[in-house]
């Protein structure tokens, strides 16, 4: 019997039994990256944590009954600024960054989401929502902007539970003169010359572009409907991003909630300090995978994955060299057993039970150690596969990072070819990898793994 899934819901501040609106179509939305630079290791946390949830939901409801949407924000001031800085087109910045992101997270053993919508491909949906908000009195046009009017929603703030006066005090610093209320936020704004722009909604003459919050409301609506099951992201997104998504979607559709369950992962710090560029401890996934920036060496993606799961997702995590070394030693021992080769993905009962308890991954890892102690190597191997650990860590294999980079890049191209059912191209890349001494394996769970031929 499958255990009852319980999840901590930020909306109610309690751990609740998960009851999907439709068990035949369980729907989850996770806020994805803004593509302007390499993703840092803090960005990897929600990607890994909610990948584990995706795998668990697929196990509990059947892979074909779970829809996981993780968006791409490809229109943003930071992207425009980066393009100008580098003297390249905006499209070049977004395409390059997106490719890097896909390569990086594939190395972390992350399944592709069911849908990966791009903001720039959902402008019409955003405009439709904005028109509705203006028509229903929840938004207004001012100085070529369209703004959401926060006082029009009596229970604004119910997700973050911040007192209104506190939010207002925070917003009062440097309030734009066209705002009716300091908390009012941008749904649509005019574009500077040369920046991406679209014909504006609501009779605004100047071309413009969407605000960040409306992007997620529109993409979630398009792919998951007016109300869906799970909305997740980092804890830093609760206010204002998620609060504003809730306001937009609920006021558009007149629904009591946008999503039934809101999940948030905790902060990540590095060696006991907040990660920041100014402190010099800012570390990207790519640097961990392919350079010696952290701890004087590179780290396999699986090690990063295990290290991330050693801390419960809601707790703050301290990212340390020592934790990576420990994770590597553990994983090396577990994946060296012959049972790991060719094991099918299946959660052992105690592992599944720990996962179902609000993704208690520290307990999961304790249970894996217990299986190891008890000599239950087949159950250990199957559980590791089910948790997304696909590649064996071997002492003797030490590839130069450039080669790993090249392999991952080829695999990313092959994944796109396979998604497009271009089997000839997929086979051609398999041969090219084979020539590099790399054996590719397509697993039943949809992942592709590789190893060096022995
Ligand atoms: Zn979002």
Short mmCIF file of C-alpha atoms and ligand atoms in Angstrom, two decimals:
data_model
loop_
_atom_site.label_atom_id
_atom_site.label_comp_id
_atom_site.label_asym_id
_atom_site.label_seq_id
_atom_site.Cartn_x
_atom_site.Cartn_y
_atom_site.Cartn_z
CA UNK A 1 0.00 0.00 0.00
CA UNK A 2 1.28 3.43 -0.91
CA UNK A 3 1.84 5.71 2.09
CA UNK A 4 -0.17 8.91 2.48
CA UNK A 5 1.67 11.87 1.04
CA UNK A 6 1.87 14.78 3.45
CA UNK A 7 3.26 18.15 2.46
CA UNK A 8 3.93 21.31 4.42
CA UNK A 9 1.69 23.99 2.93
CA UNK A 10 2.93 27.58 3.24
CA UNK A 11 -0.66 28.73 2.69
CA UNK A 12 -1.91 27.10 5.91
CA UNK A 13 1.44 26.80 7.74
CA UNK A 14 0.67 23.14 8.45
CA UNK A 15 1.66 19.74 7.14
CA UNK A 16 -1.37 18.46 5.27
CA UNK A 17 -2.45 15.31 3.54
CA UNK A 18 -2.03 15.83 -0.21
CA UNK A 19 -5.32 15.36 -2.05
CA UNK A 20 -5.03 16.24 -5.73
CA UNK A 21 -7.96 17.98 -7.40
CA UNK A 22 -7.90 15.26 -10.08
CA UNK A 23 -5.72 12.19 -9.35
CA UNK A 24 -5.79 11.52 -13.10
CA UNK A 25 -3.97 14.82 -13.71
CA UNK A 26 -1.84 15.97 -10.81
CA UNK A 27 -0.56 19.46 -11.60
CA UNK A 28 2.57 21.21 -10.29
CA UNK A 29 4.14 24.57 -11.19
CA UNK A 30 7.66 25.58 -10.17
CA UNK A 31 9.10 29.01 -10.93
CA UNK A 32 12.03 28.50 -13.27
CA UNK A 33 15.16 30.49 -14.04
CA UNK A 34 15.57 33.94 -15.53
CA UNK A 35 18.05 33.11 -18.28
CA UNK A 36 20.85 35.67 -18.27
CA UNK A 37 23.77 33.89 -16.59
CA UNK A 38 24.96 30.51 -15.29
CA UNK A 39 22.65 29.15 -12.60
CA UNK A 40 24.23 29.23 -9.14
CA UNK A 41 24.08 26.40 -6.67
CA UNK A 42 21.22 28.13 -4.81
CA UNK A 43 19.18 27.91 -8.04
CA UNK A 44 19.88 24.19 -8.14
CA UNK A 45 18.11 23.60 -4.84
CA UNK A 46 14.47 23.95 -6.00
CA UNK A 47 15.36 22.18 -9.25
CA UNK A 48 16.65 19.11 -7.36
CA UNK A 49 14.15 19.15 -4.50
CA UNK A 50 11.07 19.45 -6.68
CA UNK A 51 12.49 16.89 -9.10
CA UNK A 52 12.36 14.46 -6.17
CA UNK A 53 8.74 15.49 -5.58
CA UNK A 54 8.01 15.01 -9.32
CA UNK A 55 9.49 11.50 -9.15
CA UNK A 56 7.45 10.72 -6.03
CA UNK A 57 4.20 11.98 -7.61
CA UNK A 58 4.94 9.94 -10.74
CA UNK A 59 5.38 6.89 -8.56
CA UNK A 60 2.18 7.52 -6.56
CA UNK A 61 -0.14 8.55 -9.43
CA UNK A 62 1.56 7.08 -12.51
CA UNK A 63 4.01 8.99 -14.72
CA UNK A 64 1.33 9.83 -17.30
CA UNK A 65 -0.90 11.40 -14.64
CA UNK A 66 1.50 14.10 -13.46
CA UNK A 67 2.00 17.42 -15.24
CA UNK A 68 5.04 19.37 -14.10
CA UNK A 69 5.48 22.89 -15.48
CA UNK A 70 8.74 24.74 -14.89
CA UNK A 71 8.89 28.03 -16.78
CA UNK A 72 11.68 29.96 -18.43
CA UNK A 73 11.73 33.72 -17.88
CA UNK A 74 13.27 34.96 -21.12
CA UNK A 75 12.16 38.60 -20.95
CA UNK A 76 13.64 40.60 -18.10
CA UNK A 77 15.68 43.75 -17.40
CA UNK A 78 18.66 41.64 -16.31
CA UNK A 79 18.69 39.87 -19.69
CA UNK A 80 18.58 43.17 -21.58
CA UNK A 81 21.36 44.59 -19.42
CA UNK A 82 23.53 41.51 -19.98
CA UNK A 83 23.03 41.64 -23.75
CA UNK A 84 24.08 45.30 -23.82
CA UNK A 85 27.07 44.58 -21.57
CA UNK A 86 28.26 41.75 -23.81
CA UNK A 87 27.33 43.48 -27.04
CA UNK A 88 25.27 40.53 -28.26
CA UNK A 89 21.60 40.06 -29.07
CA UNK A 90 19.07 39.32 -26.34
CA UNK A 91 18.23 36.10 -28.09
CA UNK A 92 21.86 35.01 -27.98
CA UNK A 93 21.94 35.59 -24.21
CA UNK A 94 18.73 33.66 -23.57
CA UNK A 95 19.52 30.75 -25.91
CA UNK A 96 23.05 30.32 -24.59
CA UNK A 97 21.98 30.54 -20.97
CA UNK A 98 19.10 28.14 -21.46
CA UNK A 99 21.40 25.58 -23.10
CA UNK A 100 23.87 25.92 -20.21
CA UNK A 101 21.04 25.53 -17.71
CA UNK A 102 19.79 22.35 -19.38
CA UNK A 103 23.28 20.86 -19.48
CA UNK A 104 23.94 21.73 -15.83
CA UNK A 105 20.74 20.33 -14.41
CA UNK A 106 20.91 17.19 -16.57
CA UNK A 107 24.21 16.46 -14.81
CA UNK A 108 22.32 16.74 -11.50
CA UNK A 109 20.06 13.84 -12.51
CA UNK A 110 17.01 16.05 -12.97
CA UNK A 111 14.15 14.85 -15.19
CA UNK A 112 12.90 17.31 -17.80
CA UNK A 113 9.56 18.84 -16.71
CA UNK A 114 6.45 17.88 -18.68
CA UNK A 115 6.21 21.41 -20.07
CA UNK A 116 8.87 24.11 -20.06
CA UNK A 117 7.01 27.22 -21.26
CA UNK A 118 8.82 30.41 -22.20
CA UNK A 119 7.46 33.77 -21.17
CA UNK A 120 7.97 35.26 -24.64
CA UNK A 121 5.70 32.58 -26.11
CA UNK A 122 2.83 33.47 -23.74
CA UNK A 123 2.50 37.22 -24.23
CA UNK A 124 -1.08 36.87 -25.56
CA UNK A 125 -2.15 34.98 -22.43
CA UNK A 126 -0.56 37.67 -20.24
CA UNK A 127 -2.39 40.40 -22.13
CA UNK A 128 -5.68 38.51 -21.79
CA UNK A 129 -5.24 38.32 -18.01
CA UNK A 130 -4.29 42.00 -17.80
CA UNK A 131 -7.38 43.00 -19.83
CA UNK A 132 -9.56 40.99 -17.46
CA UNK A 133 -8.01 42.59 -14.38
CA UNK A 134 -8.60 46.08 -15.73
CA UNK A 135 -12.18 45.23 -16.77
CA UNK A 136 -12.97 43.93 -13.29
CA UNK A 137 -11.48 46.94 -11.49
CA UNK A 138 -8.44 45.15 -10.08
CA UNK A 139 -5.98 46.98 -12.31
CA UNK A 140 -5.61 50.38 -13.93
CA UNK A 141 -3.64 52.15 -16.63
CA UNK A 142 -1.32 54.99 -15.58
CA UNK A 143 1.51 56.64 -17.47
CA UNK A 144 1.69 53.84 -20.08
CA UNK A 145 1.92 51.21 -17.33
CA UNK A 146 -0.76 48.78 -16.27
CA UNK A 147 -0.75 48.28 -12.49
CA UNK A 148 -2.47 45.86 -10.18
CA UNK A 149 -4.36 47.79 -7.51
CA UNK A 150 -3.61 45.97 -4.27
CA UNK A 151 -6.38 47.58 -2.14
CA UNK A 152 -8.90 46.05 -4.62
CA UNK A 153 -8.19 42.66 -3.04
CA UNK A 154 -9.26 42.61 0.62
CA UNK A 155 -7.24 39.52 1.58
CA UNK A 156 -4.04 40.45 -0.26
CA UNK A 157 -1.10 39.12 1.75
CA UNK A 158 -2.71 35.85 2.86
CA UNK A 159 0.19 33.71 1.58
CA UNK A 160 3.08 35.66 3.09
CA UNK A 161 0.98 36.76 6.09
CA UNK A 162 2.79 40.04 6.30
CA UNK A 163 0.92 42.87 7.98
CA UNK A 164 -0.30 45.33 5.34
CA UNK A 165 1.33 48.32 7.07
CA UNK A 166 4.69 46.52 7.10
CA UNK A 167 4.43 45.73 3.39
CA UNK A 168 3.43 49.33 2.70
CA UNK A 169 6.35 50.71 4.68
CA UNK A 170 8.69 48.51 2.63
CA UNK A 171 7.08 49.62 -0.61
CA UNK A 172 7.02 53.30 0.35
CA UNK A 173 10.70 53.77 -0.39
CA UNK A 174 10.80 55.52 -3.73
CA UNK A 175 7.18 55.01 -4.88
CA UNK A 176 6.61 55.69 -8.57
CA UNK A 177 4.38 58.80 -8.88
CA UNK A 178 1.83 57.04 -11.10
CA UNK A 179 0.93 54.45 -8.44
CA UNK A 180 -2.42 54.90 -6.66
CA UNK A 181 -1.20 52.88 -3.69
CA UNK A 182 2.43 52.13 -2.72
CA UNK A 183 1.91 48.35 -2.93
CA UNK A 184 0.47 48.43 -6.45
CA UNK A 185 2.67 46.41 -8.76
CA UNK A 186 3.44 46.39 -12.48
CA UNK A 187 1.55 44.10 -14.84
CA UNK A 188 2.79 45.79 -18.00
CA UNK A 189 5.35 48.52 -18.60
CA UNK A 190 6.69 50.50 -21.53
CA UNK A 191 9.90 49.24 -23.14
CA UNK A 192 12.97 51.36 -23.60
CA UNK A 193 13.99 51.80 -27.25
CA UNK A 194 15.85 48.69 -28.40
CA UNK A 195 14.40 46.47 -25.66
CA UNK A 196 11.93 43.69 -26.54
CA UNK A 197 8.41 45.02 -26.86
CA UNK A 198 4.94 43.95 -27.91
CA UNK A 199 1.76 45.88 -28.73
CA UNK A 200 0.33 46.86 -25.34
CA UNK A 201 -3.05 45.82 -23.87
CA UNK A 202 -5.80 48.08 -22.46
CA UNK A 203 -5.43 50.85 -25.04
CA UNK A 204 -1.88 51.78 -24.03
CA UNK A 205 -0.37 53.32 -27.16
CA UNK A 206 3.34 52.70 -26.53
CA UNK A 207 4.63 49.17 -27.05
CA UNK A 208 5.70 47.44 -23.84
CA UNK A 209 6.43 44.22 -22.05
CA UNK A 210 5.05 42.21 -19.14
CA UNK A 211 6.06 42.41 -15.50
CA UNK A 212 7.61 39.28 -14.01
CA UNK A 213 4.67 38.23 -11.81
CA UNK A 214 2.07 38.12 -14.60
CA UNK A 215 4.32 35.80 -16.62
CA UNK A 216 3.90 32.97 -14.10
CA UNK A 217 0.14 33.54 -13.65
CA UNK A 218 -0.30 33.34 -17.44
CA UNK A 219 1.89 30.26 -18.00
CA UNK A 220 0.34 28.41 -15.06
CA UNK A 221 -3.16 29.23 -16.36
CA UNK A 222 -2.37 28.13 -19.90
CA UNK A 223 -0.82 24.80 -18.93
CA UNK A 224 -2.50 23.92 -15.63
CA UNK A 225 -5.82 25.78 -15.53
CA UNK A 226 -7.35 28.34 -13.16
CA UNK A 227 -6.69 26.31 -10.00
CA UNK A 228 -4.10 23.56 -9.71
CA UNK A 229 -2.48 21.38 -7.05
CA UNK A 230 1.05 22.48 -6.21
CA UNK A 231 2.93 25.73 -6.68
CA UNK A 232 6.54 25.67 -5.54
CA UNK A 233 9.73 27.70 -5.49
CA UNK A 234 12.39 29.16 -3.21
CA UNK A 235 11.34 30.81 0.05
CA UNK A 236 12.63 34.14 -1.25
CA UNK A 237 9.77 34.08 -3.80
CA UNK A 238 6.93 34.06 -1.23
CA UNK A 239 6.85 37.85 -1.16
CA UNK A 240 6.30 39.64 -3.41
CA UNK A 241 6.43 37.21 -6.38
CA UNK A 242 4.08 34.46 -5.21
CA UNK A 243 1.83 36.83 -3.31
CA UNK A 244 1.37 38.81 -6.52
CA UNK A 245 0.83 35.69 -8.63
CA UNK A 246 -1.94 34.72 -6.19
CA UNK A 247 -3.50 38.20 -6.40
CA UNK A 248 -3.49 38.23 -10.21
CA UNK A 249 -4.83 34.71 -10.70
CA UNK A 250 -7.47 34.79 -7.98
CA UNK A 251 -8.79 38.18 -9.05
CA UNK A 252 -8.90 37.07 -12.70
CA UNK A 253 -10.78 33.86 -12.08
CA UNK A 254 -12.67 34.63 -8.87
CA UNK A 255 -11.21 31.53 -7.22
CA UNK A 256 -10.49 31.06 -3.49
CA UNK A 257 -6.93 29.86 -4.21
CA UNK A 258 -4.50 29.78 -7.13
CA UNK A 259 -2.91 26.49 -6.05
CA UNK A 260 -4.01 24.25 -3.17
CA UNK A 261 -0.51 23.58 -1.84
CA UNK A 262 2.39 26.05 -1.76
CA UNK A 263 5.83 24.58 -1.17
CA UNK A 264 8.98 26.57 -0.50
CA UNK A 265 12.57 25.45 -0.13
CA UNK A 266 14.90 27.17 2.35
CA UNK A 267 17.92 29.35 1.69
CA UNK A 268 21.37 28.10 0.74
CA UNK A 269 24.54 29.53 2.21
CA UNK A 270 28.15 28.65 1.43
CA UNK A 271 30.57 27.62 4.21
CA UNK A 272 28.43 29.41 6.78
CA UNK A 273 28.04 32.66 4.86
CA UNK A 274 25.38 34.14 2.64
CA UNK A 275 26.38 33.54 -0.98
CA UNK A 276 27.16 36.78 -2.76
CA UNK A 277 29.33 38.02 -5.57
CA UNK A 278 30.89 40.64 -3.28
CA UNK A 279 32.00 38.00 -0.74
CA UNK A 280 33.59 36.01 -3.57
CA UNK A 281 31.83 32.80 -2.49
CA UNK A 282 29.32 32.86 -5.33
CA UNK A 283 29.48 29.47 -7.02
CA UNK A 284 27.69 28.26 -10.14
CA UNK A 285 26.60 24.69 -10.89
CA UNK A 286 28.98 24.74 -13.85
CA UNK A 287 31.94 25.73 -11.66
CA UNK A 288 31.19 22.83 -9.32
CA UNK A 289 30.85 20.36 -12.20
CA UNK A 290 33.71 21.44 -14.38
CA UNK A 291 36.24 23.63 -12.56
CA UNK A 292 38.29 23.56 -9.35
CA UNK A 293 36.61 26.68 -7.93
CA UNK A 294 35.10 24.87 -4.93
CA UNK A 295 37.42 22.78 -2.80
CA UNK A 296 40.16 22.75 -5.43
CA UNK A 297 38.49 20.14 -7.63
CA UNK A 298 35.39 19.38 -9.71
CA UNK A 299 32.46 17.31 -8.42
CA UNK A 300 30.21 14.75 -10.12
CA UNK A 301 26.59 15.90 -10.49
CA UNK A 302 25.37 12.94 -8.43
CA UNK A 303 27.48 14.11 -5.49
CA UNK A 304 25.90 17.57 -5.67
CA UNK A 305 22.48 15.91 -5.78
CA UNK A 306 23.09 13.75 -2.70
CA UNK A 307 24.66 16.65 -0.78
CA UNK A 308 21.57 18.75 -1.53
CA UNK A 309 19.22 16.04 -0.28
CA UNK A 310 21.05 15.53 3.01
CA UNK A 311 19.30 18.60 4.40
CA UNK A 312 15.50 18.75 4.57
CA UNK A 313 14.26 21.07 1.83
CA UNK A 314 12.59 23.53 4.21
CA UNK A 315 15.70 23.99 6.34
CA UNK A 316 18.49 26.36 5.40
CA UNK A 317 21.36 24.42 3.84
CA UNK A 318 25.04 25.08 4.38
CA UNK A 319 26.97 24.19 1.22
CA UNK A 320 30.42 23.00 2.29
CA UNK A 321 33.36 21.14 0.77
CA UNK A 322 33.17 18.75 3.68
CA UNK A 323 29.53 17.86 2.95
CA UNK A 324 30.45 17.17 -0.70
CA UNK A 325 33.34 14.93 0.35
CA UNK A 326 31.04 12.98 2.66
CA UNK A 327 28.36 12.65 -0.02
CA UNK A 328 30.96 11.42 -2.49
CA UNK A 329 32.35 8.77 -0.14
CA UNK A 330 28.82 7.52 0.58
CA UNK A 331 27.79 7.43 -3.06
CA UNK A 332 31.01 5.72 -4.14
CA UNK A 333 30.39 2.91 -1.67
CA UNK A 334 26.71 2.52 -2.61
CA UNK A 335 27.19 2.57 -6.36
CA UNK A 336 30.23 0.26 -6.32
CA UNK A 337 28.06 -2.78 -5.48
CA UNK A 338 27.43 -4.92 -8.56
CA UNK A 339 23.69 -4.74 -7.81
CA UNK A 340 23.73 -1.08 -8.88
CA UNK A 341 24.44 -2.03 -12.50
CA UNK A 342 21.19 -2.50 -14.35
CA UNK A 343 19.00 -2.06 -11.26
CA UNK A 344 15.47 -0.92 -12.01
CA UNK A 345 14.11 2.19 -10.32
CA UNK A 346 11.89 1.29 -7.35
CA UNK A 347 11.53 2.86 -3.90
CA UNK A 348 12.08 0.50 -0.95
CA UNK A 349 9.14 0.77 1.49
CA UNK A 350 10.97 2.70 4.26
CA UNK A 351 12.43 5.09 1.69
CA UNK A 352 9.01 5.75 0.21
CA UNK A 353 7.54 6.31 3.64
CA UNK A 354 10.19 8.89 4.54
CA UNK A 355 9.69 10.68 1.20
CA UNK A 356 5.93 10.78 1.67
CA UNK A 357 6.47 12.58 4.98
CA UNK A 358 6.99 16.04 3.45
CA UNK A 359 10.02 14.85 1.43
CA UNK A 360 12.05 13.90 4.48
CA UNK A 361 15.25 13.26 2.53
CA UNK A 362 17.57 13.19 5.60
CA UNK A 363 15.44 10.27 6.80
CA UNK A 364 15.58 8.77 3.28
CA UNK A 365 19.38 8.82 3.44
CA UNK A 366 19.32 7.26 6.92
CA UNK A 367 17.09 4.50 5.51
CA UNK A 368 19.51 3.94 2.63
CA UNK A 369 22.34 3.54 5.16
CA UNK A 370 20.16 1.06 7.05
CA UNK A 371 19.57 -0.96 3.86
CA UNK A 372 23.32 -0.98 3.29
CA UNK A 373 24.02 -2.18 6.86
CA UNK A 374 21.41 -4.92 6.52
CA UNK A 375 22.95 -6.10 3.25
CA UNK A 376 19.81 -5.20 1.27
CA UNK A 377 21.87 -4.13 -1.72
CA UNK A 378 19.21 -4.69 -4.36
CA UNK A 379 16.72 -2.51 -2.47
CA UNK A 380 19.46 0.08 -1.97
CA UNK A 381 20.32 0.10 -5.68
CA UNK A 382 16.68 0.33 -6.83
CA UNK A 383 15.96 3.13 -4.38
CA UNK A 384 19.01 5.08 -5.57
CA UNK A 385 17.82 4.74 -9.16
CA UNK A 386 14.31 5.86 -8.17
CA UNK A 387 15.80 8.90 -6.43
CA UNK A 388 17.55 9.89 -9.63
CA UNK A 389 21.05 8.51 -9.02
CA UNK A 390 21.80 6.96 -12.35
CA UNK A 391 25.55 6.97 -12.70
CA UNK A 392 28.04 4.88 -10.77
CA UNK A 393 30.91 6.76 -9.18
CA UNK A 394 34.15 4.97 -9.82
CA UNK A 395 37.54 5.81 -8.45
CA UNK A 396 39.41 4.96 -11.62
CA UNK A 397 37.38 7.11 -13.97
CA UNK A 398 38.59 10.67 -13.93
CA UNK A 399 37.70 12.56 -17.08
CA UNK A 400 38.99 16.00 -17.92
CA UNK A 401 36.23 18.56 -17.34
CA UNK A 402 36.33 19.70 -20.99
CA UNK A 403 35.49 16.15 -22.07
CA UNK A 404 32.65 15.87 -19.55
CA UNK A 405 31.43 19.21 -20.85
CA UNK A 406 31.51 17.94 -24.42
CA UNK A 407 29.73 14.72 -23.50
CA UNK A 408 26.97 16.56 -21.65
CA UNK A 409 26.59 18.93 -24.56
CA UNK A 410 26.21 16.08 -27.03
CA UNK A 411 23.71 14.42 -24.72
CA UNK A 412 21.67 17.63 -24.55
CA UNK A 413 21.54 17.77 -28.34
CA UNK A 414 20.58 14.10 -28.41
CA UNK A 415 17.79 14.72 -25.89
CA UNK A 416 16.31 17.43 -28.14
CA UNK A 417 16.62 15.11 -31.15
CA UNK A 418 14.78 12.38 -29.26
CA UNK A 419 12.10 14.79 -28.09
CA UNK A 420 11.59 15.65 -31.77
CA UNK A 421 11.56 11.90 -32.59
CA UNK A 422 14.57 12.35 -34.78
CA UNK A 423 15.93 8.85 -34.21
CA UNK A 424 18.53 9.08 -36.96
CA UNK A 425 20.14 12.10 -35.29
CA UNK A 426 19.85 10.44 -31.88
CA UNK A 427 21.68 7.36 -33.19
CA UNK A 428 24.30 9.46 -34.93
CA UNK A 429 25.13 11.22 -31.63
CA UNK A 430 25.18 7.89 -29.83
CA UNK A 431 27.83 6.77 -32.34
CA UNK A 432 29.76 9.98 -31.88
CA UNK A 433 29.76 9.43 -28.11
CA UNK A 434 30.72 5.82 -28.64
CA UNK A 435 33.76 7.03 -30.57
CA UNK A 436 34.68 9.02 -27.44
CA UNK A 437 34.48 5.79 -25.43
CA UNK A 438 31.16 6.70 -23.86
CA UNK A 439 28.28 4.24 -23.52
CA UNK A 440 24.82 5.82 -23.48
CA UNK A 441 21.92 4.15 -21.76
CA UNK A 442 18.27 5.22 -22.11
CA UNK A 443 16.48 4.30 -18.91
CA UNK A 444 12.86 3.30 -18.45
CA UNK A 445 12.15 6.41 -16.36
CA UNK A 446 12.95 8.68 -19.29
CA UNK A 447 16.46 9.64 -18.16
CA UNK A 448 19.58 9.05 -20.16
CA UNK A 449 22.78 8.07 -18.40
CA UNK A 450 26.27 7.47 -19.62
CA UNK A 451 29.46 5.83 -18.55
CA UNK A 452 32.91 5.30 -19.84
CA UNK A 453 33.27 1.96 -21.59
CA UNK A 454 35.48 -0.42 -19.67
ZN1 LIG B 1 6.78 32.47 -10.65
#
